[in-house]
């Protein structure tokens, strides 16, 4: 009686599937390793950009503080001269007000602060008082935070690719084990388990962004 060829054909199919698992997992490992390295590089670039923005923000903030101190000092000097009735000295300081401070000063004077109890206590409490360097510092701080968020995102992307490498290693383990098992059922169990892990890894990988440099 001739031997049943079905077990042999079934083993051939199982070996073919294992071969596919080994090839795809090996290619996937190489691809994910490359992408993890690329996103580490992207993270480093974003981190450098974040540091540069923070330096610019600190510089703008320092300029804003200096300009505010100048405004306060000249205003106090003007106020002292004005209270003493030294008109020429007061005018001397008015002429030296910074261009950004002058609109606030003029708006404050228009409120008649010496007779109007509802007037703001100083020009610095007026909406007209704006220091462009301070606004620039705020904008740069926001840009730095956005860039820092990009750094965190790139780190997470690199970590995700590294995790897929771990999944591919599991696939390779199941595929390799299946070739060493003599039991028919166990061979298929390990092969199907490896296939399931590989399909899950590939489906997850399809959602990842890609970074490629030539």
PDB file of C-alpha atoms in Angstrom:
ATOM      1  CA  UNK A   1       0.000   0.000   0.000  1.00  0.00           C
ATOM      2  CA  UNK A   2       1.546   3.368  -1.020  1.00  0.00           C
ATOM      3  CA  UNK A   3       2.388   5.889   1.735  1.00  0.00           C
ATOM      4  CA  UNK A   4       0.011   8.774   2.343  1.00  0.00           C
ATOM      5  CA  UNK A   5       1.610  11.848   0.679  1.00  0.00           C
ATOM      6  CA  UNK A   6      -0.438  14.323   2.700  1.00  0.00           C
ATOM      7  CA  UNK A   7       1.882  14.564   5.733  1.00  0.00           C
ATOM      8  CA  UNK A   8       4.787  15.231   3.412  1.00  0.00           C
ATOM      9  CA  UNK A   9       2.907  17.971   1.545  1.00  0.00           C
ATOM     10  CA  UNK A  10       1.763  19.490   4.830  1.00  0.00           C
ATOM     11  CA  UNK A  11       5.340  19.586   6.078  1.00  0.00           C
ATOM     12  CA  UNK A  12       6.414  21.243   2.835  1.00  0.00           C
ATOM     13  CA  UNK A  13       3.798  23.961   3.364  1.00  0.00           C
ATOM     14  CA  UNK A  14       4.871  24.412   6.938  1.00  0.00           C
ATOM     15  CA  UNK A  15       8.512  24.737   5.904  1.00  0.00           C
ATOM     16  CA  UNK A  16       7.556  27.238   3.205  1.00  0.00           C
ATOM     17  CA  UNK A  17       5.675  29.322   5.746  1.00  0.00           C
ATOM     18  CA  UNK A  18       8.622  29.159   8.143  1.00  0.00           C
ATOM     19  CA  UNK A  19      10.940  30.303   5.361  1.00  0.00           C
ATOM     20  CA  UNK A  20       8.675  33.282   4.664  1.00  0.00           C
ATOM     21  CA  UNK A  21       8.631  34.121   8.379  1.00  0.00           C
ATOM     22  CA  UNK A  22      12.419  33.995   8.573  1.00  0.00           C
ATOM     23  CA  UNK A  23      12.929  36.151   5.488  1.00  0.00           C
ATOM     24  CA  UNK A  24      10.305  38.767   6.368  1.00  0.00           C
ATOM     25  CA  UNK A  25      11.418  38.954  10.016  1.00  0.00           C
ATOM     26  CA  UNK A  26      15.045  39.392   8.953  1.00  0.00           C
ATOM     27  CA  UNK A  27      14.150  42.144   6.496  1.00  0.00           C
ATOM     28  CA  UNK A  28      11.864  43.762   9.052  1.00  0.00           C
ATOM     29  CA  UNK A  29      14.641  43.724  11.642  1.00  0.00           C
ATOM     30  CA  UNK A  30      16.989  45.518   9.256  1.00  0.00           C
ATOM     31  CA  UNK A  31      14.356  48.084   8.293  1.00  0.00           C
ATOM     32  CA  UNK A  32      13.272  48.830  11.859  1.00  0.00           C
ATOM     33  CA  UNK A  33      16.880  49.099  13.024  1.00  0.00           C
ATOM     34  CA  UNK A  34      17.552  51.603  10.253  1.00  0.00           C
ATOM     35  CA  UNK A  35      14.445  53.611  11.109  1.00  0.00           C
ATOM     36  CA  UNK A  36      15.273  53.611  14.829  1.00  0.00           C
ATOM     37  CA  UNK A  37      18.683  55.048  13.956  1.00  0.00           C
ATOM     38  CA  UNK A  38      17.135  57.625  11.623  1.00  0.00           C
ATOM     39  CA  UNK A  39      14.646  58.821  14.246  1.00  0.00           C
ATOM     40  CA  UNK A  40      17.419  59.049  16.819  1.00  0.00           C
ATOM     41  CA  UNK A  41      19.130  61.373  14.376  1.00  0.00           C
ATOM     42  CA  UNK A  42      15.930  63.361  13.884  1.00  0.00           C
ATOM     43  CA  UNK A  43      15.634  63.642  17.653  1.00  0.00           C
ATOM     44  CA  UNK A  44      19.203  64.942  17.926  1.00  0.00           C
ATOM     45  CA  UNK A  45      18.554  67.576  15.251  1.00  0.00           C
ATOM     46  CA  UNK A  46      15.333  68.676  16.969  1.00  0.00           C
ATOM     47  CA  UNK A  47      17.122  68.811  20.335  1.00  0.00           C
ATOM     48  CA  UNK A  48      19.813  71.058  18.869  1.00  0.00           C
ATOM     49  CA  UNK A  49      17.160  73.308  17.368  1.00  0.00           C
ATOM     50  CA  UNK A  50      15.343  73.458  20.714  1.00  0.00           C
ATOM     51  CA  UNK A  51      18.507  74.506  22.540  1.00  0.00           C
ATOM     52  CA  UNK A  52      19.200  77.222  19.965  1.00  0.00           C
ATOM     53  CA  UNK A  53      15.661  78.586  20.315  1.00  0.00           C
ATOM     54  CA  UNK A  54      15.928  78.580  24.110  1.00  0.00           C
ATOM     55  CA  UNK A  55      19.184  80.536  23.900  1.00  0.00           C
ATOM     56  CA  UNK A  56      17.512  83.117  21.659  1.00  0.00           C
ATOM     57  CA  UNK A  57      14.549  83.271  24.065  1.00  0.00           C
ATOM     58  CA  UNK A  58      16.880  83.871  27.022  1.00  0.00           C
ATOM     59  CA  UNK A  59      18.691  86.581  25.085  1.00  0.00           C
ATOM     60  CA  UNK A  60      15.404  88.293  24.159  1.00  0.00           C
ATOM     61  CA  UNK A  61      14.199  88.045  27.758  1.00  0.00           C
ATOM     62  CA  UNK A  62      17.427  89.629  28.992  1.00  0.00           C
ATOM     63  CA  UNK A  63      17.020  92.460  26.495  1.00  0.00           C
ATOM     64  CA  UNK A  64      13.422  92.987  27.619  1.00  0.00           C
ATOM     65  CA  UNK A  65      14.462  93.178  31.265  1.00  0.00           C
ATOM     66  CA  UNK A  66      17.202  95.694  30.462  1.00  0.00           C
ATOM     67  CA  UNK A  67      14.847  97.867  28.413  1.00  0.00           C
ATOM     68  CA  UNK A  68      12.230  97.767  31.172  1.00  0.00           C
ATOM     69  CA  UNK A  69      14.819  98.839  33.722  1.00  0.00           C
ATOM     70  CA  UNK A  70      15.782 101.753  31.462  1.00  0.00           C
ATOM     71  CA  UNK A  71      12.124 102.766  31.153  1.00  0.00           C
ATOM     72  CA  UNK A  72      11.625 102.597  34.914  1.00  0.00           C
ATOM     73  CA  UNK A  73      14.788 104.570  35.638  1.00  0.00           C
ATOM     74  CA  UNK A  74      14.032 107.372  33.178  1.00  0.00           C
ATOM     75  CA  UNK A  75      10.406 107.554  34.325  1.00  0.00           C
ATOM     76  CA  UNK A  76      11.437 107.865  37.982  1.00  0.00           C
ATOM     77  CA  UNK A  77      13.953 110.565  37.072  1.00  0.00           C
ATOM     78  CA  UNK A  78      11.245 112.411  35.112  1.00  0.00           C
ATOM     79  CA  UNK A  79       8.753 112.091  37.978  1.00  0.00           C
ATOM     80  CA  UNK A  80      11.269 113.517  40.502  1.00  0.00           C
ATOM     81  CA  UNK A  81      12.092 116.454  38.224  1.00  0.00           C
ATOM     82  CA  UNK A  82       8.425 117.100  37.488  1.00  0.00           C
ATOM     83  CA  UNK A  83       7.472 117.091  41.174  1.00  0.00           C
ATOM     84  CA  UNK A  84      10.275 119.550  41.914  1.00  0.00           C
ATOM     85  CA  UNK A  85       9.007 121.789  39.147  1.00  0.00           C
ATOM     86  CA  UNK A  86      12.211 121.439  37.118  1.00  0.00           C
ATOM     87  CA  UNK A  87      10.553 121.658  33.717  1.00  0.00           C
ATOM     88  CA  UNK A  88      13.721 121.652  31.635  1.00  0.00           C
ATOM     89  CA  UNK A  89      15.094 118.613  33.451  1.00  0.00           C
ATOM     90  CA  UNK A  90      11.743 116.832  33.116  1.00  0.00           C
ATOM     91  CA  UNK A  91      11.650 117.601  29.388  1.00  0.00           C
ATOM     92  CA  UNK A  92      15.214 116.342  29.135  1.00  0.00           C
ATOM     93  CA  UNK A  93      14.106 112.921  30.384  1.00  0.00           C
ATOM     94  CA  UNK A  94      10.948 112.920  28.277  1.00  0.00           C
ATOM     95  CA  UNK A  95      13.059 113.444  25.183  1.00  0.00           C
ATOM     96  CA  UNK A  96      15.063 110.359  26.143  1.00  0.00           C
ATOM     97  CA  UNK A  97      12.135 108.013  26.688  1.00  0.00           C
ATOM     98  CA  UNK A  98      12.381 104.933  24.517  1.00  0.00           C
ATOM     99  CA  UNK A  99      10.040 104.859  21.523  1.00  0.00           C
ATOM    100  CA  UNK A 100       8.204 101.826  22.963  1.00  0.00           C
ATOM    101  CA  UNK A 101       7.667 103.577  26.285  1.00  0.00           C
ATOM    102  CA  UNK A 102       6.493 106.911  24.917  1.00  0.00           C
ATOM    103  CA  UNK A 103       2.947 105.806  23.817  1.00  0.00           C
ATOM    104  CA  UNK A 104       2.280 104.418  27.282  1.00  0.00           C
ATOM    105  CA  UNK A 105       3.582 107.591  28.908  1.00  0.00           C
ATOM    106  CA  UNK A 106       1.445 109.825  26.696  1.00  0.00           C
ATOM    107  CA  UNK A 107      -1.646 107.697  27.297  1.00  0.00           C
ATOM    108  CA  UNK A 108      -0.992 107.818  31.042  1.00  0.00           C
ATOM    109  CA  UNK A 109      -0.560 111.597  31.032  1.00  0.00           C
ATOM    110  CA  UNK A 110      -3.841 111.890  29.128  1.00  0.00           C
ATOM    111  CA  UNK A 111      -5.514 110.176  32.105  1.00  0.00           C
ATOM    112  CA  UNK A 112      -4.463 113.151  34.318  1.00  0.00           C
ATOM    113  CA  UNK A 113      -3.043 110.906  37.046  1.00  0.00           C
ATOM    114  CA  UNK A 114      -2.415 113.764  39.498  1.00  0.00           C
ATOM    115  CA  UNK A 115      -6.121 114.617  39.675  1.00  0.00           C
ATOM    116  CA  UNK A 116      -7.833 111.438  38.460  1.00  0.00           C
ATOM    117  CA  UNK A 117      -8.026 108.798  41.184  1.00  0.00           C
ATOM    118  CA  UNK A 118      -9.079 106.175  38.638  1.00  0.00           C
ATOM    119  CA  UNK A 119      -5.974 106.649  36.525  1.00  0.00           C
ATOM    120  CA  UNK A 120      -3.425 103.798  36.494  1.00  0.00           C
ATOM    121  CA  UNK A 121      -0.604 104.125  38.989  1.00  0.00           C
ATOM    122  CA  UNK A 122       2.071 104.398  36.279  1.00  0.00           C
ATOM    123  CA  UNK A 123       2.553 104.069  32.512  1.00  0.00           C
ATOM    124  CA  UNK A 124       3.705 100.519  33.105  1.00  0.00           C
ATOM    125  CA  UNK A 125       0.152  99.552  34.015  1.00  0.00           C
ATOM    126  CA  UNK A 126      -1.168 100.825  30.681  1.00  0.00           C
ATOM    127  CA  UNK A 127      -2.083  98.499  27.836  1.00  0.00           C
ATOM    128  CA  UNK A 128      -0.030 100.735  25.584  1.00  0.00           C
ATOM    129  CA  UNK A 129       3.153  99.690  27.332  1.00  0.00           C
ATOM    130  CA  UNK A 130       4.611  96.953  25.165  1.00  0.00           C
ATOM    131  CA  UNK A 131       8.167  95.693  25.019  1.00  0.00           C
ATOM    132  CA  UNK A 132       8.765  93.924  21.726  1.00  0.00           C
ATOM    133  CA  UNK A 133      11.686  91.950  23.134  1.00  0.00           C
ATOM    134  CA  UNK A 134       9.407  90.523  25.822  1.00  0.00           C
ATOM    135  CA  UNK A 135       6.846  89.514  23.219  1.00  0.00           C
ATOM    136  CA  UNK A 136       9.616  87.979  21.145  1.00  0.00           C
ATOM    137  CA  UNK A 137      10.831  86.026  24.168  1.00  0.00           C
ATOM    138  CA  UNK A 138       7.315  84.665  24.733  1.00  0.00           C
ATOM    139  CA  UNK A 139       7.063  83.611  21.086  1.00  0.00           C
ATOM    140  CA  UNK A 140      10.458  81.925  21.246  1.00  0.00           C
ATOM    141  CA  UNK A 141       9.509  80.113  24.448  1.00  0.00           C
ATOM    142  CA  UNK A 142       6.415  78.772  22.693  1.00  0.00           C
ATOM    143  CA  UNK A 143       8.521  77.725  19.696  1.00  0.00           C
ATOM    144  CA  UNK A 144      11.021  76.006  21.996  1.00  0.00           C
ATOM    145  CA  UNK A 145       8.232  74.082  23.693  1.00  0.00           C
ATOM    146  CA  UNK A 146       6.871  72.985  20.319  1.00  0.00           C
ATOM    147  CA  UNK A 147      10.353  71.879  19.280  1.00  0.00           C
ATOM    148  CA  UNK A 148      10.782  70.014  22.570  1.00  0.00           C
ATOM    149  CA  UNK A 149       7.517  68.229  21.814  1.00  0.00           C
ATOM    150  CA  UNK A 150       8.995  67.170  18.482  1.00  0.00           C
ATOM    151  CA  UNK A 151      12.021  65.787  20.344  1.00  0.00           C
ATOM    152  CA  UNK A 152       9.766  63.693  22.575  1.00  0.00           C
ATOM    153  CA  UNK A 153       7.791  62.482  19.563  1.00  0.00           C
ATOM    154  CA  UNK A 154      10.937  61.418  17.718  1.00  0.00           C
ATOM    155  CA  UNK A 155      12.209  59.561  20.776  1.00  0.00           C
ATOM    156  CA  UNK A 156       8.911  57.692  20.963  1.00  0.00           C
ATOM    157  CA  UNK A 157       9.083  56.850  17.255  1.00  0.00           C
ATOM    158  CA  UNK A 158      12.572  55.439  17.661  1.00  0.00           C
ATOM    159  CA  UNK A 159      11.423  53.401  20.653  1.00  0.00           C
ATOM    160  CA  UNK A 160       8.483  52.027  18.671  1.00  0.00           C
ATOM    161  CA  UNK A 161      10.800  50.830  15.920  1.00  0.00           C
ATOM    162  CA  UNK A 162      13.056  49.193  18.507  1.00  0.00           C
ATOM    163  CA  UNK A 163      10.024  47.393  19.917  1.00  0.00           C
ATOM    164  CA  UNK A 164       9.206  45.972  16.466  1.00  0.00           C
ATOM    165  CA  UNK A 165      12.753  44.570  16.382  1.00  0.00           C
ATOM    166  CA  UNK A 166      11.882  42.695  19.578  1.00  0.00           C
ATOM    167  CA  UNK A 167       8.716  41.382  17.936  1.00  0.00           C
ATOM    168  CA  UNK A 168      10.720  40.197  14.929  1.00  0.00           C
ATOM    169  CA  UNK A 169      13.075  38.400  17.308  1.00  0.00           C
ATOM    170  CA  UNK A 170      10.057  36.587  18.744  1.00  0.00           C
ATOM    171  CA  UNK A 171       9.007  35.629  15.221  1.00  0.00           C
ATOM    172  CA  UNK A 172      12.490  34.280  14.502  1.00  0.00           C
ATOM    173  CA  UNK A 173      12.394  32.310  17.744  1.00  0.00           C
ATOM    174  CA  UNK A 174       9.053  30.678  16.916  1.00  0.00           C
ATOM    175  CA  UNK A 175      10.130  29.976  13.332  1.00  0.00           C
ATOM    176  CA  UNK A 176      13.424  28.489  14.444  1.00  0.00           C
ATOM    177  CA  UNK A 177      11.793  26.346  17.128  1.00  0.00           C
ATOM    178  CA  UNK A 178       9.251  24.949  14.691  1.00  0.00           C
ATOM    179  CA  UNK A 179      12.020  23.428  12.571  1.00  0.00           C
ATOM    180  CA  UNK A 180      13.388  21.516  15.576  1.00  0.00           C
ATOM    181  CA  UNK A 181      10.118  20.004  16.738  1.00  0.00           C
ATOM    182  CA  UNK A 182       9.181  16.501  15.649  1.00  0.00           C
ATOM    183  CA  UNK A 183       5.605  16.737  16.848  1.00  0.00           C
ATOM    184  CA  UNK A 184       3.310  17.776  13.997  1.00  0.00           C
ATOM    185  CA  UNK A 185       0.896  19.738  16.154  1.00  0.00           C
ATOM    186  CA  UNK A 186       3.606  21.653  18.030  1.00  0.00           C
ATOM    187  CA  UNK A 187       5.282  22.587  14.754  1.00  0.00           C
ATOM    188  CA  UNK A 188       2.090  24.194  13.532  1.00  0.00           C
ATOM    189  CA  UNK A 189       1.368  25.848  16.878  1.00  0.00           C
ATOM    190  CA  UNK A 190       4.756  27.585  16.913  1.00  0.00           C
ATOM    191  CA  UNK A 191       4.499  28.445  13.216  1.00  0.00           C
ATOM    192  CA  UNK A 192       1.038  29.975  13.599  1.00  0.00           C
ATOM    193  CA  UNK A 193       2.153  31.863  16.724  1.00  0.00           C
ATOM    194  CA  UNK A 194       5.093  33.318  14.794  1.00  0.00           C
ATOM    195  CA  UNK A 195       2.805  34.234  11.917  1.00  0.00           C
ATOM    196  CA  UNK A 196       0.381  36.005  14.259  1.00  0.00           C
ATOM    197  CA  UNK A 197       3.173  38.014  15.880  1.00  0.00           C
ATOM    198  CA  UNK A 198       4.610  38.921  12.478  1.00  0.00           C
ATOM    199  CA  UNK A 199       1.265  40.065  11.090  1.00  0.00           C
ATOM    200  CA  UNK A 200       0.645  42.146  14.206  1.00  0.00           C
ATOM    201  CA  UNK A 201       4.102  43.724  13.946  1.00  0.00           C
ATOM    202  CA  UNK A 202       3.628  44.512  10.257  1.00  0.00           C
ATOM    203  CA  UNK A 203       0.173  46.008  10.857  1.00  0.00           C
ATOM    204  CA  UNK A 204       1.576  48.209  13.626  1.00  0.00           C
ATOM    205  CA  UNK A 205       4.607  49.094  11.515  1.00  0.00           C
ATOM    206  CA  UNK A 206       2.324  50.336   8.742  1.00  0.00           C
ATOM    207  CA  UNK A 207       1.147  53.143  11.056  1.00  0.00           C
ATOM    208  CA  UNK A 208       4.677  54.452  11.667  1.00  0.00           C
ATOM    209  CA  UNK A 209       6.120  57.519   9.916  1.00  0.00           C
ATOM    210  CA  UNK A 210       9.195  56.911   7.791  1.00  0.00           C
ATOM    211  CA  UNK A 211      12.453  58.841   7.748  1.00  0.00           C
ATOM    212  CA  UNK A 212      14.699  58.284   4.737  1.00  0.00           C
ATOM    213  CA  UNK A 213      17.912  60.023   3.753  1.00  0.00           C
ATOM    214  CA  UNK A 214      19.822  59.501   0.524  1.00  0.00           C
TER     215      UNK A 214
END
